[in-house]
Short mmCIF file of C-alpha atoms and ligand atoms in Angstrom, two decimals:
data_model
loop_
_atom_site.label_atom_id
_atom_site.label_comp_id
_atom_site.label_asym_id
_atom_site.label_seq_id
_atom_site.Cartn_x
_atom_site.Cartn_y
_atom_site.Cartn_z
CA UNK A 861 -81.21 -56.83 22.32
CA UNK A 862 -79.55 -53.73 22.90
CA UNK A 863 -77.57 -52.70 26.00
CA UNK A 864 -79.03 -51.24 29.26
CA UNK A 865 -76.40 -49.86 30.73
CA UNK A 866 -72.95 -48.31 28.71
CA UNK A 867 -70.19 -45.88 29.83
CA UNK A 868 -70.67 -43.14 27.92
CA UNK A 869 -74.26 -42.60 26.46
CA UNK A 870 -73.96 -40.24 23.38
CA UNK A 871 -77.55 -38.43 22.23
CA UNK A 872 -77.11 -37.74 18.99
CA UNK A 873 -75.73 -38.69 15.86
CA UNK A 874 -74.63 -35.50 13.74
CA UNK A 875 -70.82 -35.50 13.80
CA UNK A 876 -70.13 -34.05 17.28
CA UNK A 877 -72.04 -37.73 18.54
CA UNK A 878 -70.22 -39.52 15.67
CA UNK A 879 -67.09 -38.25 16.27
CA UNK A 880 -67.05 -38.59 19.96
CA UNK A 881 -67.72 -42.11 19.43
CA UNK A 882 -65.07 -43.16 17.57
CA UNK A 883 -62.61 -41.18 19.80
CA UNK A 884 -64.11 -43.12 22.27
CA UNK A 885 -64.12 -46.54 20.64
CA UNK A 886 -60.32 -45.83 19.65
CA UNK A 887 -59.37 -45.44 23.64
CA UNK A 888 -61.42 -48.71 24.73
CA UNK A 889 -64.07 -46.54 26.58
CA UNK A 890 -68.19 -48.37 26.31
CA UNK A 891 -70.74 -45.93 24.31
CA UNK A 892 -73.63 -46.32 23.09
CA UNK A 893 -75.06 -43.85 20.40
CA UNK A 894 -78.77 -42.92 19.72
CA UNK A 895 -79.80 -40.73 16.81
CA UNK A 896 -83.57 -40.22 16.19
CA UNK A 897 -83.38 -39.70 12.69
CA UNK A 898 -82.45 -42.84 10.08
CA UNK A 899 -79.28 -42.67 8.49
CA UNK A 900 -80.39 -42.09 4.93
CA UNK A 901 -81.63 -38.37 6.40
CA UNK A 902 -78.64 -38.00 8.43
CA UNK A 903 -76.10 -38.55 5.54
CA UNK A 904 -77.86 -36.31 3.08
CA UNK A 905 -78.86 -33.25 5.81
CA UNK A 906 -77.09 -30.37 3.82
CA UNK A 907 -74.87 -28.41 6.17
CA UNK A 908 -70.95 -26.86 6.02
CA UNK A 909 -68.59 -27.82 4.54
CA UNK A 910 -64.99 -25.98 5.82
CA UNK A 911 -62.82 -28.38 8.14
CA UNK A 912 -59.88 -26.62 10.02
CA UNK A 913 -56.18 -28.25 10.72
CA UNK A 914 -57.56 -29.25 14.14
CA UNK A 915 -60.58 -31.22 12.86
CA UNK A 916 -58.57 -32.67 10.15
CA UNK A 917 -55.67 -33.44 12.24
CA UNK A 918 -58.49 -35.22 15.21
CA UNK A 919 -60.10 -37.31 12.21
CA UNK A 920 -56.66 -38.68 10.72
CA UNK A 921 -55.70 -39.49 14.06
CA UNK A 922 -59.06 -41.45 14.79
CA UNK A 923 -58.87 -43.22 11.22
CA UNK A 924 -61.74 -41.46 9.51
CA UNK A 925 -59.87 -39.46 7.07
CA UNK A 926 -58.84 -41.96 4.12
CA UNK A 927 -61.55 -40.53 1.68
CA UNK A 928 -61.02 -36.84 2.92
CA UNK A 929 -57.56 -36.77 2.00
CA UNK A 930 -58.55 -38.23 -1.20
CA UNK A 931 -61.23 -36.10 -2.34
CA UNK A 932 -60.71 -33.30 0.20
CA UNK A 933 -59.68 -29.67 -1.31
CA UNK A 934 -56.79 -28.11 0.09
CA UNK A 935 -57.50 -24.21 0.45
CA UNK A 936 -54.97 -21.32 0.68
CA UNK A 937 -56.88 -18.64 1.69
CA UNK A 938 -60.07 -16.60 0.79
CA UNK A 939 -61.36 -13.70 -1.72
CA UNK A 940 -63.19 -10.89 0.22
CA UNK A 941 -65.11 -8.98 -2.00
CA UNK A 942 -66.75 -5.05 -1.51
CA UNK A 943 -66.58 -2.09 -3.73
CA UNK A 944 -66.06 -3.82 -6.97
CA UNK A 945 -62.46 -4.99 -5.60
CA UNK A 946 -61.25 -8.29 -4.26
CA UNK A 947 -58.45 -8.71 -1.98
CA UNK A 948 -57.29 -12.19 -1.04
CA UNK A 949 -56.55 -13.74 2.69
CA UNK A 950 -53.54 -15.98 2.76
CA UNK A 951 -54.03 -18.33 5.38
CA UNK A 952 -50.47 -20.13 5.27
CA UNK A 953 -48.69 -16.69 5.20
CA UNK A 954 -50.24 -15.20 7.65
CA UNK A 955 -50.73 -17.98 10.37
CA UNK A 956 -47.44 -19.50 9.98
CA UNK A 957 -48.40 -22.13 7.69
CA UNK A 958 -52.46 -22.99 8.64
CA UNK A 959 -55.08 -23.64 5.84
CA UNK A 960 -58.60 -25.18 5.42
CA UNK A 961 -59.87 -28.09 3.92
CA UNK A 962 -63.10 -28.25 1.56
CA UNK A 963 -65.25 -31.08 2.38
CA UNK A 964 -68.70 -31.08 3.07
CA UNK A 965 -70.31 -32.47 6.52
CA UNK A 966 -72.54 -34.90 4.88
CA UNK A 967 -69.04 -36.85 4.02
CA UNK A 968 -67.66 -36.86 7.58
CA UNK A 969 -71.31 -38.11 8.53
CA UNK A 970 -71.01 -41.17 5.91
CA UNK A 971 -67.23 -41.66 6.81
CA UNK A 972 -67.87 -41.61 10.37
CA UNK A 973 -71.22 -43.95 9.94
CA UNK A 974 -70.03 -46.67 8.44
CA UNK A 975 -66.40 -47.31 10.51
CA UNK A 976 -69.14 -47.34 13.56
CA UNK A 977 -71.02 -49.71 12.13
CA UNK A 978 -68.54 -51.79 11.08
CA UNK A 979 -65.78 -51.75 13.71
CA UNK A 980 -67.80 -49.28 16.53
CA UNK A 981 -69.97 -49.36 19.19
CA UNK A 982 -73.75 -49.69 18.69
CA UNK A 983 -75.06 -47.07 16.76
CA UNK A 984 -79.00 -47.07 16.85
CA UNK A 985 -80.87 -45.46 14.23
CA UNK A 986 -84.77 -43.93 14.93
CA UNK A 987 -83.95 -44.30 18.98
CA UNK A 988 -85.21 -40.77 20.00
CA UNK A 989 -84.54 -39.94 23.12
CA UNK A 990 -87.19 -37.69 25.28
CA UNK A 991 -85.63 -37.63 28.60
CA UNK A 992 -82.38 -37.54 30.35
CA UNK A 993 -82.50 -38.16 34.33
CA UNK A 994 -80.33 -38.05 37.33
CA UNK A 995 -77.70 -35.74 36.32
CA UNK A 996 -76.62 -35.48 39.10
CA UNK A 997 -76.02 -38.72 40.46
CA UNK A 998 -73.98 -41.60 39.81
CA UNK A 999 -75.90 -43.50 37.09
CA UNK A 1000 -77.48 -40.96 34.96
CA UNK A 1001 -80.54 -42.13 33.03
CA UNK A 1002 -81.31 -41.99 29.19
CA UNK A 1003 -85.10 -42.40 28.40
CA UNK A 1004 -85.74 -43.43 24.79
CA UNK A 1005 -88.25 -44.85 22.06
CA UNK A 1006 -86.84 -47.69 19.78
CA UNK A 1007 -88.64 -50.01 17.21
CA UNK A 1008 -91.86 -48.62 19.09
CA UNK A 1009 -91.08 -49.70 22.45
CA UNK A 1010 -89.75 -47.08 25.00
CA UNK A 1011 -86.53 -47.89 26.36
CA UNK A 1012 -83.74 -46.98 29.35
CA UNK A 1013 -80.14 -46.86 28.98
CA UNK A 1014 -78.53 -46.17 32.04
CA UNK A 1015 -75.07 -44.53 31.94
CA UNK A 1016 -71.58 -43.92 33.95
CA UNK A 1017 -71.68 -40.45 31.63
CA UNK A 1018 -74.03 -38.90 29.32
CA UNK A 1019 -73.27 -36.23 26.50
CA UNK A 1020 -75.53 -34.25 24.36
CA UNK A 1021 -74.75 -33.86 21.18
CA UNK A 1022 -78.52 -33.35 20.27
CA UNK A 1023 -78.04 -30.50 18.45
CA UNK A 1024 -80.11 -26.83 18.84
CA UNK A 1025 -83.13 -28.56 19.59
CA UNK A 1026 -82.33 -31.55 21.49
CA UNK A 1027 -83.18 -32.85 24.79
CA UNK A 1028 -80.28 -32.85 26.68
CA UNK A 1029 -80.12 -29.21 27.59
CA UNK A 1030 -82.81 -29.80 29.77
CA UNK A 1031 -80.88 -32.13 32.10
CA UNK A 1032 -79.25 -28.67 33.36
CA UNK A 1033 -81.71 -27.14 35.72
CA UNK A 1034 -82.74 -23.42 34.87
CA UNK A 1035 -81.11 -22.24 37.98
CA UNK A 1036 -78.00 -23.43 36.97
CA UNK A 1037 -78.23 -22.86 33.33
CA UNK A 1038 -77.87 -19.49 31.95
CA UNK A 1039 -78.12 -18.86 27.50
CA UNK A 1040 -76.93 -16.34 25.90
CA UNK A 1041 -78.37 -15.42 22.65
CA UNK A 1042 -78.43 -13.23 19.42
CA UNK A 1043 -80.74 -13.07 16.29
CA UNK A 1044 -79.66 -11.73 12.92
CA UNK A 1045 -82.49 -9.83 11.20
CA UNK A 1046 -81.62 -11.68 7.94
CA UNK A 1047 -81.10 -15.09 6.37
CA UNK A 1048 -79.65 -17.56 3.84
CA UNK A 1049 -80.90 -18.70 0.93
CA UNK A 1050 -77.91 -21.43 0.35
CA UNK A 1051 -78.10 -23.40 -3.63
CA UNK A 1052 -76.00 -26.46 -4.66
CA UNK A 1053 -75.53 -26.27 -8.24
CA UNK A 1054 -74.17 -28.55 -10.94
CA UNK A 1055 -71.29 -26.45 -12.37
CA UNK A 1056 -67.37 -26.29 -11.60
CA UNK A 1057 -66.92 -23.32 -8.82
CA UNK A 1058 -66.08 -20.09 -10.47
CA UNK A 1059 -63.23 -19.52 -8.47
CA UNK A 1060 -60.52 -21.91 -7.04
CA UNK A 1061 -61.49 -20.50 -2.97
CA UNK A 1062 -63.95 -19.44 -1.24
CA UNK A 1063 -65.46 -15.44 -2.14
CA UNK A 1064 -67.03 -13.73 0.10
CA UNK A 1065 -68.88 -10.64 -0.83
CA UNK A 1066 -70.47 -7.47 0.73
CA UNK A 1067 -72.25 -5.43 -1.49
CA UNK A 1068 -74.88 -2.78 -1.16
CA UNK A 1069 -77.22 -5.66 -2.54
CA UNK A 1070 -76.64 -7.71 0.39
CA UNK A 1071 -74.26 -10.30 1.26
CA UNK A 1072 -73.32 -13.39 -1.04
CA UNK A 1073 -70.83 -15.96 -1.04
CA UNK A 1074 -69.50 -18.24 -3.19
CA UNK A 1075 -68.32 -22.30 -2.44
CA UNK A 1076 -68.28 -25.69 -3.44
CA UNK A 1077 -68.37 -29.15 -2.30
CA UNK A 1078 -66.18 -30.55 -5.62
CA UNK A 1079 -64.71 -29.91 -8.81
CA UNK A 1080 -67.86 -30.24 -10.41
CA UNK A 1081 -70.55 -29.17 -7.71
CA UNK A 1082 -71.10 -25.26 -6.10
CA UNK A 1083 -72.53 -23.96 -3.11
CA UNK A 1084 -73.81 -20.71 -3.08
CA UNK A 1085 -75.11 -18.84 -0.68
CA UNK A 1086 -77.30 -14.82 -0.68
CA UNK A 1087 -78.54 -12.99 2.51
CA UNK A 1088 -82.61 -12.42 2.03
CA UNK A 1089 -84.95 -11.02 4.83
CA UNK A 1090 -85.91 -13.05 7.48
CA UNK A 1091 -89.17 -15.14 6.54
CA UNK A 1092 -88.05 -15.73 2.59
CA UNK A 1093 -89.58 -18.66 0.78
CA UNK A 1094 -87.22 -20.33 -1.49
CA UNK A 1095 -89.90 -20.90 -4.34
CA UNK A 1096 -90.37 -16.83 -4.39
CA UNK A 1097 -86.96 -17.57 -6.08
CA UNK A 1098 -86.43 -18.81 -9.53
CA UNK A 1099 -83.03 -20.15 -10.56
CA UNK A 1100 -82.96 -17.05 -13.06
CA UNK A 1101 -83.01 -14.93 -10.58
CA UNK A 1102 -81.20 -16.53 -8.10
CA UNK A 1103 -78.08 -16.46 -10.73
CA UNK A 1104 -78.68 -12.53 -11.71
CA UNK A 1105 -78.40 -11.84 -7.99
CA UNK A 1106 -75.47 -13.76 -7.55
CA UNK A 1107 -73.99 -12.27 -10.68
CA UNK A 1108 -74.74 -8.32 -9.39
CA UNK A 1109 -73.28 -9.48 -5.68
CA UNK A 1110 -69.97 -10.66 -6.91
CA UNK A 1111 -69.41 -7.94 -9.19
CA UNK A 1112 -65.84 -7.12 -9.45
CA UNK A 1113 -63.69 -5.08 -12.01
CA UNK A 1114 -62.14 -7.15 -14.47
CA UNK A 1115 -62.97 -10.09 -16.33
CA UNK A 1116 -64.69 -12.22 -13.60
CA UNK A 1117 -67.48 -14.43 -14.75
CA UNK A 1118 -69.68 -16.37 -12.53
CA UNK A 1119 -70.63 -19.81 -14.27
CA UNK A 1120 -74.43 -20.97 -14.27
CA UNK A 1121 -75.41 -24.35 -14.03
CA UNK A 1122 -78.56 -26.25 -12.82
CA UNK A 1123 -79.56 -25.95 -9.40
CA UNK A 1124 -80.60 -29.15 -7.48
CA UNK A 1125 -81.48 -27.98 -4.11
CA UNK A 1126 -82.40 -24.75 -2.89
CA UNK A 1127 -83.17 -23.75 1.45
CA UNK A 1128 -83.55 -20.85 3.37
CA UNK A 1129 -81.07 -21.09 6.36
CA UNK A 1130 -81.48 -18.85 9.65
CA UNK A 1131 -78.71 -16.57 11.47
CA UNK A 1132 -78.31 -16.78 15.15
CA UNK A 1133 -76.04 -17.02 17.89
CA UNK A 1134 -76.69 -18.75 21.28
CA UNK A 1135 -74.18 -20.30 23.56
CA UNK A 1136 -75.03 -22.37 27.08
CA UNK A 1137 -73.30 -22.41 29.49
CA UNK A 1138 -72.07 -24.14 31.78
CA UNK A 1139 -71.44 -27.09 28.87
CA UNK A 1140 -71.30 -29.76 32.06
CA UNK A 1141 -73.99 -30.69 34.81
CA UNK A 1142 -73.21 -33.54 37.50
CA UNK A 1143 -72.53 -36.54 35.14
CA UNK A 1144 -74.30 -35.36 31.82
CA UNK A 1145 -72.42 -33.24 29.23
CA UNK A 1146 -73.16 -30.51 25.92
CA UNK A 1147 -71.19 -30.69 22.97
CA UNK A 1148 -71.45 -29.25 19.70
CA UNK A 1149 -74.93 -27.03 18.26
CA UNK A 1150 -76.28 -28.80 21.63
CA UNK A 1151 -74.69 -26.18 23.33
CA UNK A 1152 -73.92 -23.09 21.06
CA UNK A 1153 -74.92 -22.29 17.52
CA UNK A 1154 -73.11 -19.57 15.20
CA UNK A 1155 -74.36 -17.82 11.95
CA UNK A 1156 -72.14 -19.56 9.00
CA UNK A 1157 -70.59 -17.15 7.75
CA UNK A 1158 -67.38 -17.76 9.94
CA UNK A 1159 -67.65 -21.71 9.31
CA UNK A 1160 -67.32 -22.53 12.42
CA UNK A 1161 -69.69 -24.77 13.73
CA UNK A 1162 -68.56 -27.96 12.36
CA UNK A 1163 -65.40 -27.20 13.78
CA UNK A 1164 -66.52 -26.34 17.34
CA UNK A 1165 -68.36 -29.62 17.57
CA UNK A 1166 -65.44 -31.40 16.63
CA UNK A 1167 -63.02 -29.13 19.11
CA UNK A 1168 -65.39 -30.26 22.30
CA UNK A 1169 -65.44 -34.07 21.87
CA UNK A 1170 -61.46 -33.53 21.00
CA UNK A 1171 -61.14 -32.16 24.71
CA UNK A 1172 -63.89 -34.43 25.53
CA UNK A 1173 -62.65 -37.85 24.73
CA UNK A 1174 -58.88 -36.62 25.92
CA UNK A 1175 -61.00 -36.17 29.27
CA UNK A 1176 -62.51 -39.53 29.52
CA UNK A 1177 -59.72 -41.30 28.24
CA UNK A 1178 -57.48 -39.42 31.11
CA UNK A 1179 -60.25 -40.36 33.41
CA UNK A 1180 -59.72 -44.23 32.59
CA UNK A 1181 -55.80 -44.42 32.60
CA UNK A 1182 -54.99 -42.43 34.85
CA UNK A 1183 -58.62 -42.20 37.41
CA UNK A 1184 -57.99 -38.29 37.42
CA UNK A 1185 -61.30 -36.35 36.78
CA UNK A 1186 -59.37 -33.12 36.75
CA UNK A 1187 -59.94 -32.70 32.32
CA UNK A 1188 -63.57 -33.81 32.47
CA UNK A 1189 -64.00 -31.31 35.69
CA UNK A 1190 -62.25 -28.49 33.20
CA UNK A 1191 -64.36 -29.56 30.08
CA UNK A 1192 -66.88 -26.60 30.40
CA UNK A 1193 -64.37 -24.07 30.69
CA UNK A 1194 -61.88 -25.53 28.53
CA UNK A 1195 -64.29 -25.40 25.83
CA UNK A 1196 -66.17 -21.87 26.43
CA UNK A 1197 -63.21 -20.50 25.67
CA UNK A 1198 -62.62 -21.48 22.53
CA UNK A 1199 -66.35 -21.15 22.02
CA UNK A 1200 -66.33 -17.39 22.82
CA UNK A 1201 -63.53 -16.82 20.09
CA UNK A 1202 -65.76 -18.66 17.43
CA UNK A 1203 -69.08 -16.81 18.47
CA UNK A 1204 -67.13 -13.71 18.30
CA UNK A 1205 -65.28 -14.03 15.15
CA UNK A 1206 -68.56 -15.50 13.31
CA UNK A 1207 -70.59 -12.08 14.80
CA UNK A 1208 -68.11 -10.32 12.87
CA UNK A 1209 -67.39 -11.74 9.70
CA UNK A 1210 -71.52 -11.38 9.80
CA UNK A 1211 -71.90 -8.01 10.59
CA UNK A 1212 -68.92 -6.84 8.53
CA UNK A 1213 -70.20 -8.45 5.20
CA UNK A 1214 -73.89 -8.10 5.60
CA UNK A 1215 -76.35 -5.16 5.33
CA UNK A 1216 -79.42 -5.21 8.24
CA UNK A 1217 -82.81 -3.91 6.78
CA UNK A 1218 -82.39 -0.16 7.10
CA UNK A 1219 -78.87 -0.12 7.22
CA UNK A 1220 -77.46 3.88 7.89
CA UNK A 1221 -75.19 4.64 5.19
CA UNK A 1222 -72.78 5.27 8.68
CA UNK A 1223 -72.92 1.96 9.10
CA UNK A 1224 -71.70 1.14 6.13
CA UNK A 1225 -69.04 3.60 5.57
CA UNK A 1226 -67.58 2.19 8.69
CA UNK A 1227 -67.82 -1.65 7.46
CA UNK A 1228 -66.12 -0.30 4.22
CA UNK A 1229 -63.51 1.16 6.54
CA UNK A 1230 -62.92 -2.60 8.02
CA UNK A 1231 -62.53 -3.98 4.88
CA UNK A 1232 -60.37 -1.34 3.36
CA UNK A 1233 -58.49 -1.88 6.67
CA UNK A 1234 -57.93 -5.43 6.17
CA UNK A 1235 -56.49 -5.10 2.62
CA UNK A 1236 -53.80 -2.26 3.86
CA UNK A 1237 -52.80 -4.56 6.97
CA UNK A 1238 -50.83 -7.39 7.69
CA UNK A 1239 -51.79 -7.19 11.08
CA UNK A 1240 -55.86 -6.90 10.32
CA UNK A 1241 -55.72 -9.74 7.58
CA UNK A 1242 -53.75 -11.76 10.33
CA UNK A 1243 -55.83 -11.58 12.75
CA UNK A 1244 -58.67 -12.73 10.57
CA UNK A 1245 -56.94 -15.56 9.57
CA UNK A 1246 -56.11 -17.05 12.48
CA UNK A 1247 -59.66 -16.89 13.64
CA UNK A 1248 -60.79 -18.63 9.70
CA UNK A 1249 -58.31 -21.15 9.59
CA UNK A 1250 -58.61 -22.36 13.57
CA UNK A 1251 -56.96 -21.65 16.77
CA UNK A 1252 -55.66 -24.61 18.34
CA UNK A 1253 -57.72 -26.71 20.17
CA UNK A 1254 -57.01 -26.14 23.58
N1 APR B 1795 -82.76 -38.10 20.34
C1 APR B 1795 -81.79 -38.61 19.52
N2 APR B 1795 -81.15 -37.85 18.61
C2 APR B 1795 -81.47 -36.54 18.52
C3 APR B 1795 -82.44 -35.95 19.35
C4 APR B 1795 -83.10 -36.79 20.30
N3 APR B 1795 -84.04 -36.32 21.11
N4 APR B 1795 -82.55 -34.64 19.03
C5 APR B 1795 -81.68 -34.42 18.04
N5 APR B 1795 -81.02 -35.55 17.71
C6 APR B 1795 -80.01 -35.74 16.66
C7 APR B 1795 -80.34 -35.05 15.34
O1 APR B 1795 -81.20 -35.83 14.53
C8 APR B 1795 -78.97 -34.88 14.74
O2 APR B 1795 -78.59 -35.96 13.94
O3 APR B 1795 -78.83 -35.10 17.09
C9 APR B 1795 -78.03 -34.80 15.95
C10 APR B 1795 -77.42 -33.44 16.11
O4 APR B 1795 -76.55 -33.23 15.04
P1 APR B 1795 -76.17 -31.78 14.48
O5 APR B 1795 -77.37 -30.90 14.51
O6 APR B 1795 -75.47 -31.97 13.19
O7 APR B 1795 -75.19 -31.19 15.60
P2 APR B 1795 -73.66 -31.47 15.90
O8 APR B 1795 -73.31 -32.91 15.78
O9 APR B 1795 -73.37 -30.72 17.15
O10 APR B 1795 -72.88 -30.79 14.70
C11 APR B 1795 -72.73 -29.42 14.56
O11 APR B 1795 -74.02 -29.13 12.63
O12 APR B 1795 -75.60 -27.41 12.57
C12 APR B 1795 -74.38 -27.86 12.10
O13 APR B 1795 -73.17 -25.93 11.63
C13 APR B 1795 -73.35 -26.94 12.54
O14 APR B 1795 -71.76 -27.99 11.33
C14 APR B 1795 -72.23 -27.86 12.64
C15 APR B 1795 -72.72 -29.12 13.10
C1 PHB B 1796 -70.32 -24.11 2.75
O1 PHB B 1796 -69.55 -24.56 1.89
O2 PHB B 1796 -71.45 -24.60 2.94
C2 PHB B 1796 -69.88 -22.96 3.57
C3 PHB B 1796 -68.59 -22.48 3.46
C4 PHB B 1796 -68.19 -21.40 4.21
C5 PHB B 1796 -69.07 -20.80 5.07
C6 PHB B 1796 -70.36 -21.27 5.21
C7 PHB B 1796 -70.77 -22.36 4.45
O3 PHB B 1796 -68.66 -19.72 5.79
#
C-alpha cells in the first residue's frame, strides 16, 4: 500500500529526482518518488555523459559513486578543432586544478536506482503524475495514476524534477511564471558506436561542413555526434555516410585517423534553450530540465540538475535541523544564477562551433576570430574552462 502523505514528494525519476532522493534519504528527510516511465526505459534513455567536480564530489558524498570511480574516465581537457588545426584546453592548468569525468547518465540512473531500492525511500515505477495542487498552501497535493488506479499523495513539499515536459511547471500560475526561450535552427544526429574513441578527450570541431564532435562512454564504445538541419531523419543516414562526414568534419593536418566501427544506435537530438523562472512557487519546487534546458554542446545539463537538488537538499536539511527556511526561501535565486552562467556558456560554445543555414561568411570570419583567440590566450582558454569544467556550486 503505498504512502498518502510524505515530506518531500519528488515527480520524476531522471537523475535530478534520483539524486535528490538520496540526498534526502542520507539527511533522514520522508520522500516519496514517482517516475512514469518503468525502469528498464529509464536506465537505457541515451543522454550525456560529462560529470563536473561538483557532481562528482555531491555523488561520493551521498554514496553513489563506487562504480564511477571504477569505471569513470578522468579527463584533462578538450581538443577544439577549426581550420584543419587543433588546439587543446587544459582544464587542470587553467582552473587551478579542475577536470571532468566521462561517464554516461544512464550509469548514474542505474547507480542511483538500485541504492533507492535497496536502502531508499519508495521509488514507484509507471506512477504518472497529471496534477499537482495547492501550491500554495500548507499540504500541497500530488495527483497520480498507479497500477491503474488514480492516486493522491499529499506532501509537506513538492519538487519537479519532471523534466521539459512534465507537469509540475504548471503548479506556477502564468502570472507568476515567466520562460525564457531560444531555438537553434539545427540539430544532432548523436551515434554510439562499437570502436575504441579515436582520441583520448573529447574533440570538438567547427568546420565549414557543420559542427561535429567526437566522445565516448568507454574504452571500447564512442559517441559521436554531427549538426544536420532541423527536421533530419536518422534513416536518411547510412552508417557509410555517417562515418565519411565525420571523417571530412574532423579533418586536421597530420596523421589523425578517425576509427570506424559498427553503429548500434543512431537519434536525431534537438537544440534549444529555455529557462523558468522563478524555480519556487508556495510549497512546490523546479529542478533540473523541469526548469531550464540547454543545447549539449556545453554539457551542462546533467550537471545543472545535479547543482539544484545539491542546494536543494542543503535547504531542506537546514530546514529540519535548524527550522530556518531562509536556504529553501533563496533556492530560486541561488540556483538562477548558476543557471544563467550554464545557459550562457552552452549558447556559446553553440554558436561558436556551429554554422546556421545561410551562414554570412562575416559570421564566420568572426567565429574563426574566437577560436584563433582562444588558442593565442591564456586568458580566453581560461575563461572557457572554468565554464567546461564547473563553477562551484553555490
Ligand atoms: N509523472 C512522473 N514522472 C514524469 C512525468 C510525470 N508526469 N513527466 C516526466 N516524468 C519523468 C520522466 O519520465 C523522466 O524520467 O521525469 C524524469 C525527468 O528526467 P530527465 O528528463 O532526465 O530530467 P532531469 O532529471 O532534470 O535530468 C536532466 O537530462 O535531458 C537531460 O541533458 C539533460 O542530462 C540532463 C538531464
Ligand atoms: C556525450 O558524451 O554524450 C556528450 C559529451 C559532451 C557534450 C555533449 C554530449 O558536450
Amino acid at each position: 500500500m503505498p504512502k498518502t502523505h510524505t515530506t518531500v514528494g519528488i515527480i520524476g525519476g531522471g537523475p535530478a529526482g534520483l539524486l535528490l532522493a538520496r540526498l534526502l534519504h542520507n539527511s533522514g528527510i520522508d520522500c516519496v518518488l514517482l517516475e512514469s516511465r518503468d525502469r528498464a526505459y529509464v536506465e537505457q534513455r541515451q543522454r550525456a555523459g560529462i560529470l563536473e567536480q561538483g557532481t562528482v564530489d555531491a555523488l561520493r558524498e551521498s554514496g553513489a559513486a563506487e562504480r564511477l570511480d571504477r569505471e569513470g574516465l578522468v579527463h584533462d581537457g578538450i581538443e577544439l578543432r577549426w581550420n584543419r588545426r587543433a588546439h587543446r584546453i587544459d582544464f587542470p592548468a587553467l582552473t587551478g586544478g579542475r577536470r571532468v569525468w566521462v561517464y554516461a547518465q544512464t550509469e548514474i540512473v542505474k547507480d542511483l536506482i538500485a541504492l533507492q531500492l535497496t536502502y531508499g525511500a519508495p521509488l514507484l515505477f509507471e506512477a504518472a503524475v497529471h496534477a499537482v495542487e495547492g501550491a500554495d498552501t500548507e499540504e500541497p497535493l500530488i495527483r497520480y495514476t498507479h497500477e491503474g488506479r488514480d492516486k493522491t499523495l499529499t506532501c509537506d513539499y513538492v519538487v519537479g524534477c519532471d523534466g521539459f515536459h512534465g507537469v509540475a511547471r504548471t503548479a506556477i500560475p502564468d502570472g507568476v511564471k515567466r520562460t525564457y526561450e531560444h531555438a537553434y535552427p539545427y540539430s544532432w544526429l548523436g551515434i554510439l558506436a562499437d570502436v575504441p574513441p579515436s582520441c583520448d578527450e573529447l574533440i570538438y570541431a567547427h568546420s565549414p561542413r557543420g559542427f561535429a564532435l567526437h566522445s565516448m562512454r568507454s574504452p571500447t564504445v564512442s559517441r559521436l555526434y554531427l549538426q544536420v538541419p532541423n527536421g533530419t531523419d536518422p534513416a536518411n543516414w547510412s552508417d557509410e555516410r555517417i562515418w565519411d562526414e565525420l571523417e571530412a568534419r574532423f579533418a586536421v593536418d597530420g596523421d589523425w585517423k578517425l576509427r570506424r566501427g559498427p553503429v548500434t544506435a543512431k537519434s536525431v537530438l534537438p537544440m534549444r534553450s529555455s529557462v523558468t523562472e522563478p524555480m519556487r512557487y508556495g510549497r512546490v519546487f523546479l529542478a533540473g530540465d523541469a526548469a531550464h534546458i540547454v543545447p549539449p554542446t556545453g554539457a551542462k545539463g546533467l550537471n545543472l540538475a545535479a547543482a539544484d537538488v545539491i542546494v536543494l537538499a542543503r535547504a531542506f536539511a537546514r530546514l529540519k535541523d535548524t527550522g530556518s527556511a531562509e536556504l529553501l526561501d533563496a533556492y530560486s535565486d541561488t540556483c538562477l544564477r548558476r543557471v544563467w552562467r550554464a545557459e550562457h556558456f552552452s549558447y556559446f560554445m553553440t554558436t561558436a562551433l556551429h554554422t546556421d543555414p545561410g551562414q554570412s561568411p562575416f559570421a564566420t570570419r568572426l567565429q574563426l576570430s574566437r577560436l584563433d583567440r582562444i588558442a593565442a590566450s591564456p586568458h580566453a582558454a581560461a575563461e572557457l574552462a572554468e565554464n567546461y569544467a564547473g563553477l562551484p556550486t553555490v
